[in-house]
């Protein structure tokens, strides 16, 4: 066994695999159901067997616990979200107070290892079907192999960013007789495995659009654009930890591949719109249409999107997103409020929003996102506001009179919460490139590189401004390298808030200003850790009422505090695991 909870999920994932569906109709992988058919020598015989297991791997990525962790790990720990004030939840309270106890259920990584194991099962067994079924060609095998390598890499990337030192295995776990007690690998090892796998995947993965125009698989499955997006993200992460200029260059290279590919695909159907201007390569949605087109569940899979987990609301609802951002509970017993709310940094605008001292997110009320991302925007007294992005049925809201924005509604069907979760979209990639360019600039005098970064930020920002509104961004205001870095970070929050990105953005920002980080050494193998960058901690505590965030910043002293502890039950069954050293396995919250 790897660990107790991992074992439980992996065995379940390997036994329940008779998936009664094919790939021929829309959203088939959402309608498949496991049966009692056991994976074994009688199963891996046909192309259909392999396709069923591939569908099963993708379906396991839609699990409630994964979506829940994408929100809590990636957004709630940051300055974006607070617990709904009337909700009684000690666990969420502890997370806010940086009391990340080893008994906290959010520490469980089992659902991600279930997906990893499902990918490993396909990778380990699919080759034998080549000899069994002549309809399963080498090309079929390589395409499926590429998808499983990519999906596995995404899961490992989530785990590295959340726990840092994690067990890595490419071996499938399929019965109780296997004994896979695995020690943790360091980030350099795991990330390099992922990058190597993605280089291989890129060679054989389907191009975006290859499934046919408007086919959901262009967004619901890994495609070449999704592989390149993930590679850019991994390189950006590793570059922040190691300060590697070559890794930052790789980010620029892989983002450019995605931009060029999406530009070429767009031009196939919009020939009349092609111009020579660089910003026209992005083909971003217009500001007053972007919110509805990208986030409304009746649309989804916009041309800006790269990878989205597909929910149809009938056989698979996005219940985690529903509970945390919309209404908590189930269809028979639910609250009219969500578990989490947007913090006070979204309630008004500030002229210093793009600086380290900024206490708000937006620069101007002429930004569509100010009104659309949350309910009751412009309520300066509100300490928390409802999340509107991915929740509201209606389209763009903008009020020229600057009165309160839309009030929160509860008219969305509870039983059919068919809201996709966007993993990557184009503006995310554009801002990754801007971030990397800032770090490759030699100094403040490298105007050419800094201008390139600024142009990307401005393209994202400008499309979100009300038509004919005065531009809020001027290059001369951000021409210093440190100012440009903060501008990119601020624009990412305006554009990507609540999408599970912010905590990891803040971690990268912190790492870029830390010295002594060693990604080849496990945290538990040393007692001397680099200190955290204080401006990053000041950003985190913006969401607290005055004075209440000071204890949080005081507790977070060194690198281990950026990560979650390993679940206590995992340590009991795998004696090779070493706990994050700042968390003592006691009921108290004392620290080393």
XYZ file of C-alpha atoms in Angstrom:
592
model
C 0.000 0.000 0.000
C 1.015 3.626 -0.517
C -1.095 4.996 2.321
C -4.352 3.990 3.900
C -6.622 6.469 2.104
C -4.708 6.235 -1.137
C -5.088 2.461 -1.051
C -8.825 2.688 -0.423
C -9.405 4.891 -3.449
C -6.946 3.180 -5.751
C -8.405 -0.266 -5.247
C -11.869 1.148 -5.804
C -10.666 2.888 -8.948
C -9.075 -0.244 -10.370
C -11.952 -2.608 -9.568
C -14.818 -0.419 -10.739
C -13.971 -0.018 -14.373
C -16.622 -1.590 -16.559
C -17.706 1.712 -18.039
C -20.675 1.355 -20.333
C -20.068 4.051 -22.905
C -18.069 4.928 -25.992
C -16.504 8.173 -27.162
C -18.964 8.838 -29.956
C -21.521 11.184 -28.391
C -21.397 14.475 -26.528
C -20.301 14.257 -22.896
C -20.272 10.444 -22.894
C -17.623 10.337 -20.223
C -20.022 12.155 -17.931
C -22.670 9.455 -18.271
C -20.544 6.383 -17.623
C -21.152 4.322 -14.522
C -18.868 1.838 -12.790
C -20.052 -1.765 -12.473
C -18.708 -4.736 -10.549
C -16.618 -5.875 -13.490
C -13.046 -6.422 -12.344
C -9.962 -5.326 -14.224
C -7.886 -8.386 -14.983
C -6.679 -10.672 -17.722
C -10.192 -10.923 -19.162
C -10.572 -7.164 -19.538
C -7.705 -5.718 -21.551
C -8.734 -7.204 -24.892
C -10.242 -4.489 -27.064
C -9.922 -0.851 -28.026
C -13.209 -0.267 -26.225
C -11.723 -1.559 -22.970
C -8.949 1.021 -23.179
C -11.340 3.838 -24.051
C -13.546 2.949 -21.100
C -10.611 3.235 -18.730
C -9.522 6.537 -20.263
C -13.048 7.856 -19.715
C -12.859 6.578 -16.153
C -9.627 8.478 -15.525
C -11.163 11.741 -16.730
C -14.342 11.081 -14.769
C -12.338 10.597 -11.566
C -10.942 14.107 -12.082
C -14.492 15.460 -11.714
C -14.789 14.116 -8.175
C -16.256 16.426 -5.522
C -13.156 16.224 -3.360
C -10.879 17.384 -6.187
C -13.037 20.377 -7.067
C -13.328 21.174 -3.365
C -9.560 21.197 -2.965
C -9.043 23.269 -6.092
C -11.097 25.944 -4.306
C -9.761 25.577 -0.760
C -6.127 24.944 -1.667
C -5.947 27.453 -4.502
C -8.248 30.284 -3.416
C -9.447 30.104 0.187
C -5.949 30.255 1.694
C -5.343 33.496 -0.189
C -6.751 36.990 0.281
C -9.736 36.314 -1.991
C -12.153 34.334 0.150
C -13.503 34.252 3.681
C -15.840 31.860 5.437
C -19.501 32.876 5.238
C -20.095 34.701 8.527
C -23.103 32.636 9.638
C -21.482 29.296 8.886
C -20.177 27.242 11.813
C -17.101 25.402 10.570
C -14.106 25.024 12.865
C -11.985 23.468 10.138
C -12.313 26.507 7.874
C -11.700 28.746 10.887
C -8.456 26.892 11.589
C -7.309 27.273 8.001
C -7.904 31.019 8.169
C -5.894 31.153 11.397
C -3.064 29.091 9.818
C -3.787 26.235 12.230
C -3.389 23.609 9.533
C -3.723 20.588 11.762
C -2.601 17.149 10.536
C -6.112 15.869 11.311
C -7.715 18.385 8.932
C -9.635 16.499 6.240
C -8.635 19.001 3.566
C -5.117 17.578 3.900
C -6.202 14.398 2.169
C -4.517 13.867 -1.176
C -6.268 10.544 -1.868
C -8.550 11.774 -4.662
C -5.569 13.005 -6.685
C -3.745 9.725 -6.220
C -6.876 7.929 -7.397
C -6.664 9.820 -10.708
C -2.918 9.159 -10.882
C -3.483 5.462 -10.356
C -6.204 5.335 -12.995
C -3.745 6.909 -15.435
C -1.061 4.399 -14.424
C -3.447 1.499 -14.991
C -4.076 2.636 -18.556
C -0.388 3.296 -19.193
C 0.611 -0.120 -17.873
C -2.074 -2.206 -19.603
C -2.894 -0.437 -22.868
C 0.211 -1.758 -24.695
C -0.998 -5.353 -24.402
C -4.194 -4.483 -26.301
C -2.072 -3.684 -29.375
C -1.468 -7.414 -29.722
C -5.088 -8.328 -28.960
C -7.177 -6.000 -31.104
C -6.139 -4.989 -34.643
C -8.550 -2.022 -34.441
C -6.419 -0.565 -31.654
C -3.608 0.958 -33.663
C -0.239 2.333 -32.629
C -1.629 5.809 -33.273
C -4.588 5.132 -30.963
C -2.244 3.914 -28.267
C 0.119 6.876 -28.500
C -2.754 9.380 -28.342
C -4.236 7.705 -25.269
C -0.818 7.379 -23.662
C -0.222 11.108 -24.204
C -3.503 11.998 -22.497
C -2.761 9.829 -19.472
C 0.765 11.241 -19.125
C -0.664 14.760 -19.191
C -3.497 14.084 -16.758
C -1.119 12.374 -14.340
C 1.282 15.313 -14.564
C -1.467 17.789 -13.720
C -2.325 15.834 -10.574
C 1.290 15.649 -9.465
C 1.632 19.381 -10.094
C -1.315 20.108 -7.798
C 0.279 17.949 -5.106
C 3.752 19.500 -5.390
C 2.328 23.015 -5.076
C 0.237 22.022 -2.072
C 2.477 19.626 -0.096
C 5.892 20.156 -1.742
C 7.485 16.753 -0.917
C 5.227 13.945 -2.139
C 5.347 10.242 -3.039
C 5.845 9.703 -6.774
C 5.070 6.462 -8.604
C 4.375 5.444 -12.182
C 3.371 1.941 -11.056
C -0.311 1.041 -10.956
C -1.866 -0.287 -7.771
C -4.484 -2.905 -8.592
C -4.899 -5.412 -5.768
C -4.418 -5.739 -2.036
C -1.366 -7.952 -2.357
C 0.789 -5.083 -3.577
C 2.941 -3.335 -1.029
C 3.908 0.099 -2.233
C 5.283 1.999 0.716
C 6.910 4.967 -0.990
C 8.949 7.792 0.448
C 8.514 11.378 -0.638
C 10.362 12.813 -3.596
C 11.575 16.397 -3.710
C 10.049 19.003 -6.040
C 12.938 18.879 -8.500
C 12.401 15.148 -9.036
C 8.614 15.263 -9.389
C 8.525 18.356 -11.584
C 11.182 16.939 -13.907
C 9.204 13.704 -14.244
C 6.172 15.797 -15.202
C 8.071 17.866 -17.748
C 9.628 14.767 -19.322
C 6.198 13.150 -19.608
C 4.681 16.285 -21.107
C 7.421 16.550 -23.738
C 6.499 13.010 -24.737
C 2.784 13.779 -24.604
C 3.153 16.836 -26.823
C 4.435 14.650 -29.646
C 1.287 12.546 -29.882
C -1.558 14.477 -28.274
C -4.437 15.673 -30.460
C -4.330 19.282 -31.618
C -6.956 21.583 -30.195
C -9.888 21.581 -32.591
C -8.992 18.170 -33.993
C -12.223 16.656 -32.663
C -14.282 18.985 -34.841
C -15.692 22.443 -34.376
C -17.559 22.944 -31.087
C -16.876 19.367 -29.944
C -16.615 19.383 -26.123
C -13.546 17.133 -26.249
C -11.489 20.053 -27.575
C -11.778 21.469 -24.045
C -12.704 18.438 -21.926
C -9.720 16.289 -22.907
C -6.065 17.167 -22.838
C -5.032 18.621 -26.202
C -1.731 20.027 -27.383
C -2.685 23.500 -26.171
C -3.525 22.100 -22.733
C -0.222 20.223 -22.576
C 1.697 23.376 -23.516
C -0.281 25.395 -20.954
C 0.589 22.919 -18.219
C 4.258 22.955 -19.236
C 4.313 26.745 -19.066
C 2.736 26.614 -15.611
C 5.247 24.064 -14.307
C 8.217 25.972 -15.698
C 6.867 29.175 -14.135
C 6.575 27.447 -10.772
C 10.048 25.932 -10.891
C 11.548 29.201 -12.085
C 10.074 31.023 -9.085
C 11.622 28.502 -6.692
C 15.042 28.374 -8.391
C 15.206 31.826 -10.053
C 16.102 30.043 -13.300
C 16.242 32.332 -16.331
C 16.123 29.376 -18.717
C 12.869 28.174 -17.137
C 11.342 31.635 -17.562
C 12.342 31.514 -21.232
C 10.563 28.176 -21.523
C 7.407 29.779 -20.147
C 7.494 32.392 -22.900
C 8.125 29.719 -25.522
C 5.248 27.450 -24.493
C 2.770 30.293 -24.060
C 3.669 31.520 -27.545
C 2.886 28.044 -28.879
C -0.593 28.245 -27.369
C -1.210 31.799 -28.611
C -0.098 30.903 -32.133
C -2.163 27.712 -32.206
C -5.316 29.421 -30.971
C -4.777 32.282 -33.410
C -4.475 29.852 -36.323
C -7.577 27.933 -35.270
C -9.582 31.120 -34.786
C -8.625 32.336 -38.233
C -10.057 29.212 -39.825
C -13.520 30.495 -39.011
C -12.973 34.272 -38.744
C -10.881 35.124 -41.787
C -12.265 38.646 -42.100
C -11.100 39.594 -38.596
C -7.385 39.007 -39.108
C -5.078 42.031 -38.760
C -1.372 42.497 -38.248
C -1.688 44.046 -34.785
C -0.193 41.846 -32.076
C -3.156 42.125 -29.736
C -5.391 40.788 -32.492
C -3.633 37.444 -32.164
C -5.494 36.918 -28.909
C -9.042 37.430 -30.219
C -10.343 38.081 -26.725
C -14.063 38.362 -26.116
C -15.438 41.871 -25.901
C -15.726 43.208 -22.366
C -19.517 43.252 -22.239
C -19.720 39.695 -23.606
C -16.742 38.056 -21.946
C -18.345 37.269 -18.597
C -21.367 35.530 -20.071
C -19.470 33.729 -22.824
C -16.670 32.391 -20.631
C -18.477 31.593 -17.374
C -22.171 31.050 -18.023
C -23.040 27.362 -17.865
C -25.360 27.617 -20.870
C -22.369 28.573 -23.015
C -19.040 27.312 -21.657
C -16.034 26.116 -23.638
C -15.421 29.554 -25.130
C -12.799 30.002 -27.815
C -10.561 31.590 -25.138
C -10.659 28.442 -23.039
C -8.008 25.715 -23.151
C -9.031 23.046 -20.628
C -12.330 22.744 -18.751
C -13.718 19.941 -16.622
C -17.097 19.161 -18.113
C -20.250 18.923 -15.990
C -23.660 18.279 -17.548
C -25.832 18.644 -14.431
C -27.685 15.383 -14.993
C -25.232 12.583 -14.287
C -22.516 14.793 -12.880
C -23.086 18.102 -11.119
C -20.367 20.427 -9.911
C -21.581 20.156 -6.342
C -18.379 21.421 -4.740
C -18.523 24.680 -6.679
C -22.216 24.866 -5.835
C -21.674 24.412 -2.089
C -18.688 26.696 -1.733
C -19.813 29.568 -3.978
C -23.586 29.223 -4.446
C -25.709 27.306 -1.933
C -24.498 24.882 0.694
C -26.175 21.510 1.194
C -28.064 19.180 -1.125
C -31.299 19.291 -3.085
C -33.415 18.243 -0.077
C -31.769 20.325 2.611
C -29.724 23.358 1.728
C -28.847 26.793 2.973
C -29.592 29.898 0.951
C -25.977 30.940 1.395
C -22.667 29.557 0.227
C -19.860 28.291 2.443
C -17.390 30.904 1.188
C -17.696 34.576 0.293
C -15.494 37.087 -1.502
C -13.478 39.204 0.913
C -13.688 42.955 1.458
C -10.916 43.639 -1.038
C -13.550 43.360 -3.794
C -16.048 45.869 -2.375
C -14.580 49.114 -3.757
C -11.754 50.540 -5.849
C -8.381 52.031 -4.927
C -5.798 54.022 -6.844
C -2.991 51.934 -5.323
C -4.481 48.547 -6.272
C -1.381 47.604 -8.284
C 1.075 48.197 -5.450
C 2.294 46.187 -2.485
C 0.329 48.534 -0.211
C -2.927 48.209 -2.138
C -5.887 47.124 -0.046
C -8.358 46.643 -2.909
C -8.372 44.714 -6.181
C -9.730 47.155 -8.741
C -8.481 50.491 -10.038
C -11.724 51.735 -11.542
C -15.452 51.147 -11.520
C -15.278 51.195 -15.304
C -13.888 47.656 -15.125
C -16.640 45.167 -15.970
C -15.031 42.665 -13.641
C -15.587 44.957 -10.647
C -19.338 44.494 -11.093
C -19.422 40.986 -12.493
C -17.111 38.945 -10.284
C -19.063 39.552 -7.062
C -22.568 40.452 -5.936
C -23.225 43.848 -4.362
C -20.107 45.472 -5.742
C -19.494 49.060 -4.621
C -20.744 48.365 -1.114
C -17.801 49.883 0.730
C -19.082 48.772 4.127
C -19.335 45.079 3.211
C -16.775 42.775 4.811
C -17.806 39.909 2.535
C -19.663 39.641 -0.761
C -21.185 36.759 -2.665
C -19.167 35.261 -5.520
C -20.949 35.907 -8.825
C -18.445 34.439 -11.279
C -19.535 30.898 -12.316
C -22.722 31.330 -10.249
C -25.097 33.810 -11.881
C -27.378 32.894 -14.768
C -27.423 36.338 -16.346
C -24.868 38.194 -18.388
C -22.721 41.257 -17.846
C -23.680 43.890 -15.315
C -22.441 47.468 -15.418
C -23.993 50.449 -13.720
C -22.927 53.881 -14.939
C -24.452 55.467 -11.852
C -22.150 53.477 -9.589
C -24.994 52.210 -7.435
C -24.856 48.810 -5.793
C -24.279 45.954 -8.199
C -26.599 43.010 -8.605
C -28.003 41.467 -5.462
C -27.374 37.785 -4.905
C -30.101 35.553 -6.278
C -30.998 31.916 -5.682
C -32.889 31.154 -8.868
C -30.466 28.663 -10.325
C -31.582 25.040 -10.494
C -30.060 23.241 -7.536
C -30.285 19.735 -8.992
C -28.531 20.603 -12.255
C -25.473 22.610 -11.402
C -23.799 22.041 -14.743
C -20.984 24.532 -14.332
C -17.653 23.666 -15.908
C -14.450 24.336 -14.002
C -11.835 26.117 -16.103
C -8.333 24.764 -15.595
C -6.606 26.971 -18.190
C -7.762 29.798 -20.437
C -5.958 32.200 -22.727
C -5.728 35.260 -20.476
C -4.227 33.068 -17.756
C -1.484 32.080 -20.214
C -0.972 35.661 -21.398
C -0.366 36.772 -17.823
C 1.958 33.814 -17.204
C 4.033 35.071 -20.108
C 3.959 38.621 -18.731
C 5.161 37.329 -15.365
C 8.012 35.433 -16.990
C 9.019 38.405 -19.138
C 9.297 40.657 -16.100
C 11.680 38.169 -14.514
C 13.813 37.929 -17.665
C 14.235 41.708 -17.841
C 17.830 42.483 -16.985
C 16.954 45.570 -14.923
C 14.762 48.679 -14.975
C 16.546 49.841 -18.120
C 15.394 46.809 -20.109
C 12.486 48.783 -21.490
C 11.848 46.478 -24.436
C 11.191 43.411 -22.282
C 9.166 45.301 -19.705
C 7.089 46.872 -22.468
C 6.307 43.415 -23.836
C 5.084 42.365 -20.406
C 3.032 45.549 -20.059
C 1.400 45.059 -23.453
C 0.095 41.649 -22.397
C -1.347 43.021 -19.169
C -2.891 45.953 -20.999
C -4.538 43.649 -23.556
C -6.224 41.702 -20.749
C -7.143 44.828 -18.813
C -8.376 46.862 -21.757
C -10.864 44.279 -22.957
C -12.471 44.442 -19.517
C -12.983 48.207 -19.554
C -16.287 49.789 -20.438
C -16.316 51.024 -24.012
C -14.781 54.491 -24.406
C -13.528 54.451 -20.806
C -10.149 56.038 -20.255
C -7.284 53.566 -20.036
C -6.221 53.050 -16.442
C -2.790 51.613 -17.244
C 0.129 53.655 -18.533
C 3.551 52.134 -19.090
C 5.379 55.034 -17.459
C 3.619 54.262 -14.168
C 5.053 50.722 -14.094
C 8.334 50.895 -15.969
C 10.363 49.801 -12.939
C 10.784 46.032 -12.759
C 9.321 45.724 -9.249
C 6.307 47.827 -10.231
C 5.700 45.704 -13.321
C 5.874 42.532 -11.248
C 3.163 43.844 -8.922
C 1.059 44.999 -11.875
C 1.055 41.475 -13.341
C 0.185 39.961 -9.966
C -2.683 42.405 -9.475
C -4.061 41.850 -12.979
C -4.037 38.102 -12.430
C -6.248 38.554 -9.385
C -8.652 40.839 -11.245
C -8.885 38.404 -14.122
C -8.648 35.018 -12.388
C -10.165 35.546 -8.938
C -11.994 32.549 -7.428
C -10.600 30.203 -10.106
C -8.166 28.464 -7.757
C -5.092 30.421 -8.881
C -4.432 33.124 -6.307
C -2.695 31.181 -3.513
C -0.261 29.678 -5.994
C 0.318 33.118 -7.547
C 1.200 34.470 -4.114
C 3.506 31.533 -3.459
C 5.413 32.229 -6.679
C 5.643 35.902 -5.752
C 7.016 34.914 -2.374
C 9.534 32.425 -3.785
C 10.898 34.945 -6.267
C 12.044 37.081 -3.340
C 13.355 34.277 -1.131
C 16.940 33.073 -0.932
C 18.229 29.684 0.134
C 15.390 27.591 -1.313
C 16.615 24.083 -2.126
C 14.175 22.081 -4.259
C 16.511 19.068 -4.096
C 16.108 18.760 -0.331
C 13.035 17.735 1.601
C 11.764 20.176 4.205
C 11.892 17.492 6.883
C 15.598 16.907 6.264
C 16.676 20.298 7.581
C 15.823 22.599 10.438
C 16.871 25.794 8.677
C 14.333 27.144 6.205
C 14.348 30.382 4.225
C 12.154 33.134 5.578
C 9.001 34.207 3.796
C 8.801 37.484 1.889
C 6.922 39.917 4.117
C 5.064 41.869 1.361
C 3.417 38.596 0.324
C 2.163 38.071 3.883
C 0.764 41.616 3.935
C -1.279 40.752 0.855
C -2.706 37.646 2.485
C -4.021 39.497 5.522
C -5.825 42.166 3.475
C -8.999 40.114 3.796
C -9.102 40.372 7.587
C -10.625 43.164 9.606
C -8.112 45.653 10.934
C -5.677 44.016 13.332
C -7.055 40.493 12.982
C -4.543 39.400 10.391
C -1.445 40.249 12.388
C -1.361 36.868 14.133
C -1.525 35.133 10.764
C 1.512 36.927 9.373
C 3.355 36.359 12.661
C 2.834 32.584 12.489
C 4.062 32.208 8.921
C 7.808 32.459 9.427
C 9.441 30.081 6.951
C 8.986 28.030 3.788
C 7.167 25.031 5.367
C 4.236 27.284 6.311
C 3.400 27.707 2.633
C 2.345 24.065 2.508
C -0.223 21.790 4.093
C 0.669 19.073 6.581
C 0.288 15.443 5.586
C -2.892 13.855 6.871
C -2.182 12.106 10.160
C -3.710 8.795 9.050
C -1.308 8.654 6.109
C 1.689 8.785 8.434
C 0.365 5.875 10.480
C 0.367 3.450 7.561
C 3.457 4.621 5.708
C 6.501 4.921 7.939
C 8.575 6.394 5.103
C 6.532 9.598 5.043
C 7.913 12.589 6.905
C 5.557 15.235 8.205
C 5.894 18.881 7.264
C 8.235 19.792 10.126
C 6.339 22.828 11.435
C 3.221 20.814 12.276
C 3.363 18.595 15.361
C 0.924 15.695 15.319
C -1.028 16.670 18.387
C -4.483 18.019 18.987
C -2.945 21.316 19.967
C -1.693 23.822 17.404
C 1.823 24.130 18.786
C 4.608 24.422 16.271
C 8.279 23.560 16.125
